Amino acid sequence: MASETQVDEAPARGIPDHIEVTRALEAIFMVVDEPQSVVGLASAVGRPVKEVRAAIADLVADFDGLNGGPQRGFELREVGGGWRIYVRSDLDDVVRDFVHTQNPSKLSQAALETLAVIAYKQPISRGAIASIRAVNVDSVVRTLLGRGLITEAFTDSETGAIHYETTDLLMVQLGINSLDELPKISPLLDDGSEGFDDVR
Amino acid sequence: MASETQVDEAPARGIPDHIEVTRALEAIFMVVDEPQSVVGLASAVGRPVKEVRAAIADLVADFDGLNGGPQRGFELREVGGGWRIYVRSDLDDVVRDFVHTQNPSKLSQAALETLAVIAYKQPISRGAIASIRAVNVDSVVRTLLGRGLITEAFTDSETGAIHYETTDLLMVQLGINSLDELPKISPLLDDGSEGFDDVR
Amino acid sequence: MARSPESTVEPVDAPAGFRVTLDDFDGPFDLLLSLITKRELDITEVSLSVVTDEFLAYLRALDTGDGYDSDGLDQASEFLVVAVTLLDLKIASLLPQGELVDAEDVALLEARDLLFARLLQYRAFKEVSGWFAAGIEAEAHRHVRSVRLEDQYRETTPELKWTLSLDDFAALALLALTPREIPTVGLDHLHAPLVSIREQAAHVVALLRQGEPLTFRQLIAGAEVKGVIVARFLALLELYRNSAVGFEQLEPLGELTVRWTAENWNDENLVNLGADYGQ
């Protein structure tokens, strides 16, 4: 997600030896507004990925109250490909009045189903989505694009068909960290349906 | 677009008995932008001011590592009559380096294109930008806001959608005195893209 | 959260939606689908026209005068999706069967299975969309730390290096604002297959009319896409129905030989061929 910014700067030199990685990570988590990947964090603090991974696990346990301290009102979650601080879910109602996020309107059933098709079949062209859904999906695809839940992956050089894939934002909104966490439905999709996909 | 989830819900009046005030307060501190007054916090959690003041003192000591835990990478400070979480000053350099690498001196192609869309279509909502650009523009918009190249123009009272416009800084960068000096691009576009607006 | 295949054939809708009354079935549309997918109800026994009539009546009842609400539209689109698949399924089961030997029945069954699989696939996506809805709903109540950067850090971000001229900027805007696709009213959603049975029939006719009998294997030589093979097979069935070709097979699952048997063939016959498949 951080790809909006170009990385032609020299990497950060890393943190001084006397500072614990956990403390540096805590500080960084206070200023970020996007999920932070372990690799990105490792490069920011100038320590090996393995060490950073261990430090994150330590912080997660710490905030969860497993290191002898209290269970914090916040937690560290891995969502949408990286780590971020969230309010612990028991306290969602308590903080609700302090956040002014607008929850976007609910997706229609058609949009949800189309989203599911794209999530499981990505990258997939609009025509292929339409042949699975057997209805016109143009406006639904546009809605999903506008919501940032899907994006254009590539354009087929032969057919000119744009192929779509899901975004990190979808994973964030689903509260998952990877597409592997989608429910398995493949047993149903494997048999026979291939022939129809090949057509498009 | 309207926030169904928050509007018609009763405001949180106090926290359940089993939740400790300190935990509720640290949750609130994780999501707020502005320093919070003790009185405001007391009313939010529905506990006496005295109790909240004591809980804040407890949290300050806790984050400072005086309650047996580590000294955190962040701290709770009273600034301008209210409390807010800040990066602990020992870690300023670490965070500064991090922020530096996250904000390179050149805008990405994606950011430039989004900026161009906003310049020609302002005021424009994030959803409308997204449907023109066909990608999620949240982080790009944040980058442009952070750079001071765009600003929030107004919030649509019906949909709650924030509309953005460009700033004087952009005109300075482009060397123009007024938006009228932007070169005209195909007038057809004025009509053509309108249809996308109804996505949000 | 993994689901077993069995779970996907349970009805998912509240009973409040569209109901169907047929000779041997009375209940929610979704239950009808469940029974068909469980093969407890024979698709050939279901009158699709009756189902369709009932659905249209149901939609009219939903129309309050201000158009349909989104639930109604969702149901309408779902109905269309399923009806198209059911139609295909039914056509496949109604294709000529009487004189076919066992192997063709097997092959026919495969064509049906393909459609059946598509119905299953549709239902799988419909089911799993509930998981998406639940996930998005749950996550919408979570609160992530996202606060304004402290001024001290904001002030020290590197100064912006602006290299774009005014004209470059305008060009960029033009590029970004130009729609990449010309919006069209697509007919794709009417399930127009890219592989046309008619075209495949024309191909088969051209090969067979030369006189020599050909095996099915020869007829599909060079066709790599499964859809083309299926369409070519369906085309043969259609030609058989038109008495244009004959089949010969010496043993079950053995080589299938196709012979040209038409006496008065006219290429205009091709025009109506495969019309049942919605072309």
XYZ file of C-alpha atoms in Angstrom:
679
model
C 0.000 0.000 0.000
C 2.907 2.263 0.543
C 3.609 2.153 -3.146
C 2.175 5.620 -3.684
C 5.500 6.936 -2.632
C 8.593 6.286 -4.604
C 11.464 4.624 -2.909
C 14.368 6.412 -4.407
C 15.559 7.705 -1.026
C 18.364 6.090 0.864
C 17.070 3.611 3.431
C 16.921 4.724 7.038
C 20.089 3.923 8.893
C 18.330 2.046 11.601
C 17.972 2.656 15.285
C 20.785 3.140 17.784
C 21.932 0.018 19.578
C 20.672 1.045 22.980
C 17.077 1.344 21.835
C 15.041 -1.799 21.993
C 13.340 -2.780 18.753
C 10.001 -3.173 20.553
C 10.106 0.438 21.765
C 11.051 1.748 18.317
C 8.218 -0.233 16.756
C 5.764 1.110 19.341
C 6.799 4.629 18.455
C 6.416 3.996 14.723
C 3.001 2.454 15.223
C 1.939 5.723 16.840
C 2.452 7.721 13.643
C 1.463 5.402 10.807
C -1.830 5.459 9.008
C -1.419 2.333 6.932
C -0.678 -1.293 7.767
C 3.081 -1.777 8.094
C 4.679 -4.875 6.670
C 7.334 -6.669 8.694
C 9.829 -6.161 5.896
C 9.138 -2.440 5.741
C 9.471 -2.134 9.494
C 12.708 -4.107 9.469
C 14.169 -1.728 6.931
C 12.942 1.266 8.947
C 14.593 0.128 12.164
C 17.580 -1.417 10.408
C 17.280 -4.815 12.039
C 16.843 -8.323 10.602
C 13.316 -9.325 9.636
C 13.478 -12.227 12.036
C 14.232 -9.957 14.955
C 11.451 -7.565 14.002
C 8.999 -10.430 13.652
C 9.894 -11.610 17.143
C 9.567 -8.093 18.519
C 6.102 -7.756 16.999
C 5.033 -11.073 18.489
C 6.322 -9.809 21.810
C 4.324 -6.581 21.487
C 1.164 -8.455 20.541
C 1.509 -10.636 23.641
C 2.362 -7.602 25.748
C -0.740 -5.649 24.677
C -2.818 -8.795 25.133
C -1.707 -8.916 28.775
C 0.316 -12.092 28.402
C 3.624 -10.599 29.556
C 2.518 -9.819 33.105
C 0.992 -6.411 32.378
C -2.686 -5.585 31.947
C -4.614 -6.422 28.810
C -4.459 -3.080 27.002
C -7.422 -1.187 25.627
C -5.690 -1.462 22.259
C -4.128 -4.289 20.326
C -1.741 -4.880 17.452
C -3.454 -6.614 14.513
C -2.131 -7.898 11.211
C -4.691 -6.871 8.626
C -4.405 -6.159 4.929
C -0.754 -7.160 4.710
C 0.630 -5.350 7.693
C 0.453 -4.408 11.345
C -1.495 -1.560 12.935
C -2.866 -0.521 16.286
C -6.595 -1.120 16.753
C -8.859 -0.441 19.685
C -9.574 -3.784 21.356
C -13.004 -4.877 20.200
C -14.543 -4.851 23.717
C -13.974 -1.115 23.707
C -15.299 -0.306 20.240
C -18.459 1.200 21.699
C -16.547 3.299 24.208
C -14.475 5.062 21.550
C -17.203 5.335 18.951
C -18.066 8.898 19.873
C -14.459 9.983 19.438
C -14.015 8.809 15.865
C -15.631 10.519 12.973
C -15.283 7.871 10.347
C -18.097 7.518 7.914
C -19.046 3.980 7.305
C -19.829 3.721 3.638
C -23.254 2.476 2.695
C -23.836 -1.243 2.624
C -22.929 -3.130 -0.515
C -25.833 -4.661 -2.390
C -26.188 -8.423 -2.587
C -25.208 -8.257 -6.262
C -22.069 -6.289 -5.363
C -21.138 -8.757 -2.624
C -21.556 -11.719 -4.949
C -19.531 -10.037 -7.661
C -16.872 -9.205 -5.101
C -16.793 -12.867 -4.094
C -16.399 -13.960 -7.715
C -13.497 -11.553 -8.210
C -11.867 -12.524 -4.913
C -11.835 -16.204 -5.799
C -11.165 -15.949 -9.524
C -8.747 -13.032 -9.723
C -7.414 -11.733 -11.948
C -10.633 -11.918 -13.909
C -12.111 -9.961 -16.804
C -15.486 -8.295 -16.707
C -16.746 -10.698 -19.337
C -15.736 -13.676 -17.264
C -17.463 -12.220 -14.213
C -20.572 -11.643 -16.294
C -20.570 -15.210 -17.525
C -20.450 -16.531 -13.975
C -23.028 -14.078 -12.714
C -24.975 -14.275 -15.993
C -26.090 -10.693 -15.511
C -24.684 -7.322 -16.429
C -21.972 -6.476 -13.942
C -20.777 -3.131 -15.343
C -22.264 -0.854 -12.733
C -21.440 -3.219 -9.901
C -17.804 -3.394 -11.016
C -17.730 0.394 -11.136
C -19.097 0.598 -7.607
C -16.460 -1.836 -6.373
C -13.734 0.146 -8.159
C -15.023 3.351 -6.620
C -14.971 1.798 -3.192
C -11.378 0.791 -3.790
C -12.218 -2.851 -3.093
C -11.006 -3.992 -6.489
C -8.543 -2.545 -8.949
C -7.398 -3.079 -12.497
C -4.702 -5.722 -12.536
C -3.750 -5.697 -16.206
C -5.186 -5.407 -19.672
C -5.031 -8.464 -21.857
C -2.835 -7.467 -24.783
C -4.806 -9.605 -27.227
C -8.407 -9.030 -26.285
C -7.993 -5.656 -24.610
C -10.064 -6.956 -21.719
C -9.257 -5.364 -18.381
C -8.668 -7.885 -15.632
C -9.579 -7.042 -12.064
C -8.148 -8.092 -8.740
C -8.988 -7.301 -5.142
C -7.074 -4.679 -3.159
C -5.409 -4.558 0.226
C -8.266 -2.296 1.253
C -10.672 -5.193 0.795
C -8.564 -7.261 3.155
C -8.524 -4.405 5.641
C -12.297 -4.094 5.410
C -12.705 -7.833 5.849
C -10.270 -7.855 8.748
C -8.037 -10.463 7.125
C -4.366 -10.369 6.328
C -4.193 -12.512 3.234
C -6.421 -14.009 0.590
C -5.535 -17.392 2.068
C -7.928 -16.538 4.864
C -10.915 -16.572 2.529
C -13.206 -19.527 3.240
C -12.363 -22.512 1.089
C -14.952 -23.109 -1.574
C -12.679 -24.664 -4.154
C -14.172 -28.191 -4.004
C -17.278 -26.726 -5.555
C -15.488 -24.712 -8.159
C -13.134 -27.328 -9.454
C -15.361 -29.832 -11.131
C -16.440 -29.078 -14.631
C -16.710 -25.360 -14.349
C -13.314 -24.945 -15.955
C -14.707 -25.310 -19.449
C -16.806 -22.230 -19.079
C -14.017 -20.110 -17.798
C -11.817 -21.099 -20.676
C -14.370 -19.806 -23.091
C -13.714 -16.239 -22.103
C -22.694 7.024 2.299
C -24.307 8.174 5.499
C -23.024 6.545 8.621
C -25.943 4.375 9.565
C -23.932 2.770 12.286
C -23.375 5.820 14.375
C -26.155 8.272 13.765
C -29.141 6.414 15.052
C -27.332 4.813 17.932
C -27.590 6.236 21.397
C -24.389 7.978 22.462
C -22.182 5.904 24.722
C -22.989 7.085 28.205
C -20.296 5.698 30.372
C -18.526 2.386 30.231
C -19.687 -0.936 31.655
C -18.659 -1.568 35.259
C -16.348 -4.425 34.465
C -14.175 -2.285 32.199
C -11.379 -0.457 33.979
C -11.244 3.269 33.380
C -7.566 3.088 32.451
C -8.296 0.602 29.670
C -11.135 2.729 28.306
C -8.967 5.840 28.425
C -6.031 4.264 26.622
C -8.418 3.043 23.941
C -9.747 6.567 23.499
C -6.239 8.008 23.401
C -5.368 5.639 20.565
C -7.990 7.102 18.239
C -8.115 10.817 19.017
C -6.332 13.539 17.067
C -6.812 16.391 19.519
C -5.759 16.667 23.163
C -8.631 15.562 25.428
C -9.662 17.444 28.559
C -10.130 15.507 31.780
C -13.703 16.758 32.063
C -14.568 15.648 28.535
C -13.033 12.247 29.159
C -14.902 11.883 32.459
C -18.189 12.546 30.763
C -17.328 10.092 27.974
C -16.554 7.239 30.333
C -19.248 8.262 32.828
C -16.963 8.336 35.853
C -16.097 11.143 38.300
C -13.434 13.627 37.207
C -11.339 12.673 40.210
C -11.293 9.028 39.237
C -10.394 9.892 35.641
C -7.606 12.204 36.796
C -6.175 9.387 38.909
C -6.490 6.942 36.026
C -4.612 9.321 33.719
C -1.837 9.718 36.284
C -1.698 5.943 36.480
C -1.426 5.657 32.691
C 1.319 8.287 32.523
C 3.328 6.344 35.094
C 2.535 3.068 33.337
C 3.766 4.294 29.933
C 6.816 5.790 31.629
C 7.697 2.337 32.931
C 7.085 3.165 36.578
C 4.456 0.459 37.167
C 6.741 -2.493 36.533
C 6.332 -2.628 32.771
C 8.734 -1.302 30.116
C 9.052 2.388 29.313
C 6.896 2.621 26.208
C 7.915 4.150 22.889
C 5.033 6.569 23.407
C 3.949 8.749 26.286
C 0.874 10.544 27.544
C 1.435 14.298 27.760
C -0.753 17.214 28.750
C -0.567 19.892 26.102
C -2.820 22.914 25.786
C -5.246 21.807 28.448
C -5.672 18.266 27.256
C -4.066 14.862 27.132
C -2.788 13.134 24.021
C -0.377 10.361 23.136
C 2.931 11.466 21.663
C 6.008 9.634 20.521
C 8.467 9.553 23.444
C 11.122 12.143 22.726
C 14.017 9.618 22.901
C 12.506 8.080 19.812
C 12.058 11.284 17.849
C 14.973 10.513 15.574
C 13.728 7.023 14.810
C 10.279 8.314 13.917
C 11.686 11.263 11.998
C 13.749 8.936 9.826
C 10.737 6.756 9.296
C 8.487 9.638 8.313
C 11.225 10.906 6.044
C 11.416 7.712 4.026
C 7.615 7.594 3.842
C 7.486 11.047 2.306
C 9.977 11.209 -0.511
C 10.593 14.525 -2.147
C 8.967 13.486 -5.413
C 5.331 12.613 -5.894
C 4.563 9.258 -7.468
C 2.904 9.045 -10.869
C -0.299 7.894 -9.157
C -0.245 10.906 -6.864
C 0.389 13.312 -9.744
C -2.451 11.890 -11.818
C -4.822 12.079 -8.882
C -3.757 15.646 -8.251
C -4.455 16.479 -11.886
C -7.927 14.959 -11.628
C -8.662 16.995 -8.521
C -7.324 20.183 -10.125
C -9.644 19.870 -13.107
C -12.683 18.474 -11.329
C -12.662 20.313 -8.032
C -14.436 20.241 -5.720
C -14.588 16.476 -5.967
C -15.281 13.664 -3.511
C -12.887 10.829 -2.874
C -15.407 8.375 -4.313
C -15.661 10.350 -7.521
C -11.871 10.472 -7.821
C -11.705 6.746 -7.227
C -14.217 6.006 -9.930
C -12.338 8.130 -12.448
C -8.984 6.692 -11.513
C -10.412 3.190 -11.098
C -8.147 2.569 -8.142
C -8.276 3.123 -4.429
C -7.080 6.661 -3.897
C -7.261 6.860 -0.109
C -3.552 6.811 0.545
C -2.796 9.102 -2.396
C -5.329 11.643 -1.160
C -3.726 11.446 2.261
C -0.316 12.057 0.728
C -1.601 15.074 -1.199
C -3.304 16.432 1.924
C -0.105 15.908 3.883
C 1.798 17.773 1.201
C -0.637 20.665 1.402
C -1.411 20.405 -2.307
C -5.092 19.758 -1.716
C -7.446 20.583 1.123
C -10.925 19.716 2.253
C -13.388 22.095 0.591
C -16.653 21.014 2.225
C -18.563 17.999 3.411
C -21.708 17.097 1.549
C -24.447 17.420 4.138
C -26.470 14.623 2.593
C -23.896 12.000 1.821
C -21.248 13.041 4.326
C -18.686 12.802 1.521
C -15.725 15.140 1.918
C -14.973 17.150 -1.223
C -11.444 18.227 -2.021
C -9.954 21.181 -3.824
C -6.432 22.245 -4.682
C -4.512 24.843 -2.684
C -2.535 27.941 -3.445
C 0.593 25.841 -3.016
C -0.270 23.910 -6.162
C -0.686 27.151 -8.085
C 2.696 28.301 -6.807
C 4.258 25.019 -7.954
C 2.613 25.364 -11.363
C 3.514 29.032 -11.593
C -0.048 30.276 -12.096
C -2.106 32.841 -10.219
C -5.542 31.421 -10.777
C -7.097 28.111 -11.670
C -8.389 29.770 -14.825
C -4.836 29.599 -16.110
C -4.914 25.812 -16.197
C -4.691 24.814 -19.871
C -8.046 23.799 -21.281
C -8.419 20.110 -21.891
C -11.069 18.570 -24.098
C -14.438 20.126 -23.190
C -16.113 16.776 -23.846
C -14.834 15.558 -20.551
C -16.998 17.977 -18.648
C -20.009 15.958 -19.599
C -18.580 12.539 -20.056
C -17.374 11.850 -16.598
C -20.375 13.230 -14.753
C -22.017 9.872 -14.885
C -19.378 8.444 -12.612
C -20.313 10.683 -9.757
C -23.313 8.665 -8.766
C -21.068 5.902 -7.602
C -21.080 7.423 -4.146
C -14.595 -20.642 8.357
C -14.065 -23.319 5.732
C -17.314 -24.685 4.451
C -18.058 -28.210 3.446
C -19.551 -28.628 0.006
C -22.723 -29.972 1.624
C -23.373 -26.753 3.424
C -23.724 -24.825 0.204
C -26.886 -26.582 -0.859
C -28.867 -25.470 2.142
C -31.313 -22.646 1.571
C -29.762 -19.358 2.518
C -32.576 -16.926 2.138
C -35.184 -16.041 4.643
C -38.439 -17.616 3.556
C -39.783 -14.134 2.974
C -38.589 -13.959 -0.645
C -39.974 -15.318 -3.864
C -42.085 -18.472 -3.579
C -43.007 -20.900 -6.330
C -46.078 -23.055 -6.677
C -45.744 -25.924 -9.124
C -47.499 -29.240 -9.562
C -45.143 -31.107 -7.332
C -43.473 -28.286 -5.484
C -44.635 -25.434 -3.335
C -42.159 -23.336 -1.429
C -39.404 -20.741 -1.574
C -37.489 -20.489 -4.827
C -34.278 -21.130 -2.992
C -35.588 -24.415 -1.688
C -36.451 -25.368 -5.241
C -32.846 -24.763 -6.162
C -31.676 -26.783 -3.212
C -33.794 -29.735 -4.248
C -32.538 -29.560 -7.804
C -28.949 -29.324 -6.697
C -29.477 -32.273 -4.367
C -31.083 -34.049 -7.326
C -34.200 -34.659 -5.324
C -36.229 -32.934 -7.977
C -35.808 -33.623 -11.659
C -35.101 -30.478 -13.604
C -37.175 -31.797 -16.500
C -40.181 -31.889 -14.187
C -39.933 -28.185 -13.474
C -41.850 -25.893 -15.737
C -39.565 -22.930 -16.136
C -42.263 -20.891 -17.798
C -44.507 -21.344 -14.776
C -41.647 -20.378 -12.489
C -40.960 -17.332 -14.637
C -44.596 -16.270 -14.714
C -44.792 -16.551 -10.969
C -41.633 -14.574 -10.584
C -42.885 -11.769 -12.793
C -46.093 -11.652 -10.776
C -44.018 -11.548 -7.620
C -41.956 -8.648 -8.971
C -45.075 -6.729 -9.937
C -46.284 -7.118 -6.382
C -42.982 -5.725 -5.134
C -43.202 -2.690 -7.374
C -44.631 -0.032 -5.170
C -44.855 2.502 -7.934
C -41.510 4.077 -7.140
C -39.623 1.233 -8.707
C -38.169 -1.680 -6.847
C -36.243 -1.508 -3.629
C -32.781 -2.976 -3.672
C -33.929 -6.279 -2.208
C -36.329 -6.666 -5.062
C -33.610 -5.908 -7.584
C -31.252 -8.313 -5.906
C -33.855 -11.009 -6.098
C -34.593 -10.193 -9.688
C -30.959 -10.423 -10.695
C -30.524 -13.612 -8.726
C -33.533 -15.087 -10.396
C -32.165 -14.254 -13.825
C -28.829 -15.827 -13.010
C -30.392 -19.012 -11.839
C -33.088 -19.144 -14.484
C -30.522 -18.906 -17.266
C -28.587 -21.771 -15.763
C -31.705 -23.822 -15.178
C -32.710 -23.219 -18.754
C -29.385 -24.495 -20.012
C -29.608 -27.435 -17.687
C -33.052 -28.256 -18.906
C -32.107 -27.983 -22.550
C -29.270 -30.362 -21.954
C -31.591 -32.860 -20.353
C -34.168 -32.570 -23.108
C -31.774 -33.141 -25.975
C -32.539 -36.202 -28.138
C -31.953 -39.293 -26.157
C -34.108 -42.072 -27.550
C -31.810 -43.705 -30.023
C -28.529 -42.771 -28.489
C -26.438 -45.554 -27.215
C -25.034 -45.511 -23.717
C -21.835 -43.674 -24.461
C -23.690 -40.665 -25.746
C -25.795 -40.697 -22.658
C -22.593 -40.509 -20.703
C -21.360 -37.642 -22.796
C -24.704 -35.934 -22.537
C -24.557 -36.308 -18.833
C -21.201 -34.586 -18.898
C -22.653 -31.644 -20.737
C -25.378 -31.505 -18.138
C -22.863 -31.809 -15.375
C -21.059 -28.827 -16.751
C -24.167 -26.733 -16.431
C -24.924 -28.284 -13.118
C -21.465 -27.343 -11.956
C -22.136 -23.796 -13.010
C -25.269 -23.716 -10.922
C -23.274 -25.048 -8.009
C -20.611 -22.463 -8.665
C -23.139 -19.682 -8.657
C -24.555 -20.926 -5.394
C -21.086 -21.203 -3.893
C -20.400 -17.553 -4.633
C -23.802 -16.575 -3.333
C -23.179 -18.466 -0.123
C -19.725 -17.061 0.406
C -20.957 -13.539 -0.234
C -22.594 -13.876 3.180
C -19.154 -14.363 4.664
C -17.979 -11.180 2.935
C -20.984 -9.251 4.223
C -20.414 -10.489 7.778
C -16.697 -9.695 7.650
C -17.222 -6.196 6.313
C -19.978 -5.557 8.851
C -17.847 -6.738 11.768
C -14.793 -4.809 10.664
C -16.782 -1.616 10.159
C -17.159 -1.464 13.942
C -13.450 -1.726 14.594
C -11.377 1.385 15.170
C -7.859 1.716 13.907
C -5.376 4.277 15.128
C -5.213 6.886 12.403
C -4.218 10.234 13.777
C -2.789 13.369 12.273
C 0.969 13.326 12.183
C 2.499 15.361 14.995
C 3.455 18.786 13.702
C 7.104 18.329 14.593
C 7.323 15.422 12.111
C 5.126 16.995 9.516
C 7.347 20.055 9.389
C 10.482 18.062 8.744
C 9.289 16.031 5.798
C 11.535 16.635 2.817
C 10.585 19.539 0.645
C 8.644 18.703 -2.450
C 10.607 18.687 -5.683
C 8.190 19.802 -8.354
C 9.357 19.069 -11.884
C 6.116 19.200 -13.856
C 5.397 22.065 -16.272
C 1.903 23.445 -16.613
C 1.462 21.682 -19.942
C 2.752 18.397 -18.535
C 0.230 18.748 -15.760
C -2.618 19.332 -18.210
C -1.514 16.356 -20.280
C -1.552 14.239 -17.167
C -5.085 15.381 -16.403
C -6.193 14.579 -19.931
C -4.693 11.129 -19.626
C -6.298 10.470 -16.279
C -9.703 11.801 -17.281
C -10.003 10.020 -20.591
C -12.279 7.036 -20.149
C -10.336 3.952 -21.072
C -13.355 2.054 -22.207
C -16.145 3.366 -24.354
C -19.231 2.585 -22.300
C -21.545 0.335 -24.215
C -24.744 -1.400 -23.401
C -23.311 -4.871 -23.301
C -25.319 -7.888 -24.255
C -22.834 -10.165 -22.561
C -25.075 -10.471 -19.583
C -27.641 -12.135 -21.809
C -25.242 -15.013 -21.754
C -23.983 -14.693 -25.289
C -21.282 -17.318 -25.470
C -18.067 -16.470 -27.223
C -18.159 -19.975 -28.592
C -21.109 -20.246 -30.885
C -22.727 -23.608 -31.428
C -23.810 -22.363 -34.829
C -20.238 -21.606 -35.825
C -19.090 -24.954 -34.557
C -21.899 -26.626 -36.483
C -20.777 -24.862 -39.649
C -17.282 -26.157 -39.040
C -18.525 -29.715 -38.523
C -20.786 -29.570 -41.575
C -17.925 -28.366 -43.742
C -15.802 -31.298 -42.646
C -18.471 -33.981 -42.914
C -20.077 -32.938 -46.185
C -16.986 -33.991 -48.050
C -18.383 -37.504 -47.645
C -15.859 -39.377 -45.546
C -17.053 -40.406 -42.074
C -14.951 -38.854 -39.340
C -14.424 -39.797 -35.721
C -15.371 -37.353 -32.998
C -11.717 -37.277 -32.107
C -10.915 -36.040 -35.611
C -13.704 -33.514 -35.444
C -12.332 -31.909 -32.340
C -8.712 -32.083 -33.461
C -7.052 -28.753 -32.862
C -9.718 -27.490 -30.483
C -7.862 -26.744 -27.300
C -10.487 -24.875 -25.371
C -12.907 -27.101 -23.516
C -15.757 -24.762 -24.347
C -15.155 -25.258 -28.065
C -15.195 -29.026 -27.670
C -18.426 -28.841 -25.718
C -19.972 -26.545 -28.313
C -18.866 -28.834 -31.127
C -20.428 -31.788 -29.341
C -23.665 -29.893 -28.795
C -23.574 -28.889 -32.452
C -23.403 -32.568 -33.411
C -26.414 -33.317 -31.227
C -28.282 -30.506 -32.909
C -27.329 -31.818 -36.354
C -28.472 -35.258 -35.263
C -31.801 -33.774 -34.278
C -31.978 -32.324 -37.772
C -31.218 -35.760 -39.216
C -28.104 -34.361 -40.823
C -25.625 -36.749 -39.221
C -25.578 -40.323 -37.992
C -23.520 -41.897 -35.242
C -21.762 -45.188 -35.130
C -20.048 -46.674 -32.152
C -18.951 -50.270 -31.957
C -18.541 -50.540 -28.232
C -19.426 -48.426 -25.208
C -16.905 -45.625 -24.730
C -15.294 -46.677 -27.993
C -14.465 -44.488 -30.961
C -17.476 -42.456 -32.060
C -17.811 -42.170 -35.803
C -19.932 -39.475 -37.361
C -21.393 -39.819 -40.823
C -23.046 -37.224 -43.027
C -26.612 -38.454 -43.675
C -28.469 -35.353 -44.826
C -30.171 -35.697 -48.175
C -31.423 -32.172 -48.700
C -29.078 -30.053 -46.682
C -29.284 -26.326 -47.057
C -26.889 -24.053 -45.248
C -29.841 -21.985 -44.183
C -30.561 -24.776 -41.735
C -27.588 -23.526 -39.803
C -29.327 -20.276 -39.026
C -31.791 -21.870 -36.666
C -29.335 -24.330 -35.275
C -28.602 -23.900 -31.605
C -31.335 -21.322 -31.228
C -32.419 -23.151 -28.100
C -29.145 -22.175 -26.551
C -30.011 -18.523 -26.677
C -27.898 -17.509 -29.612
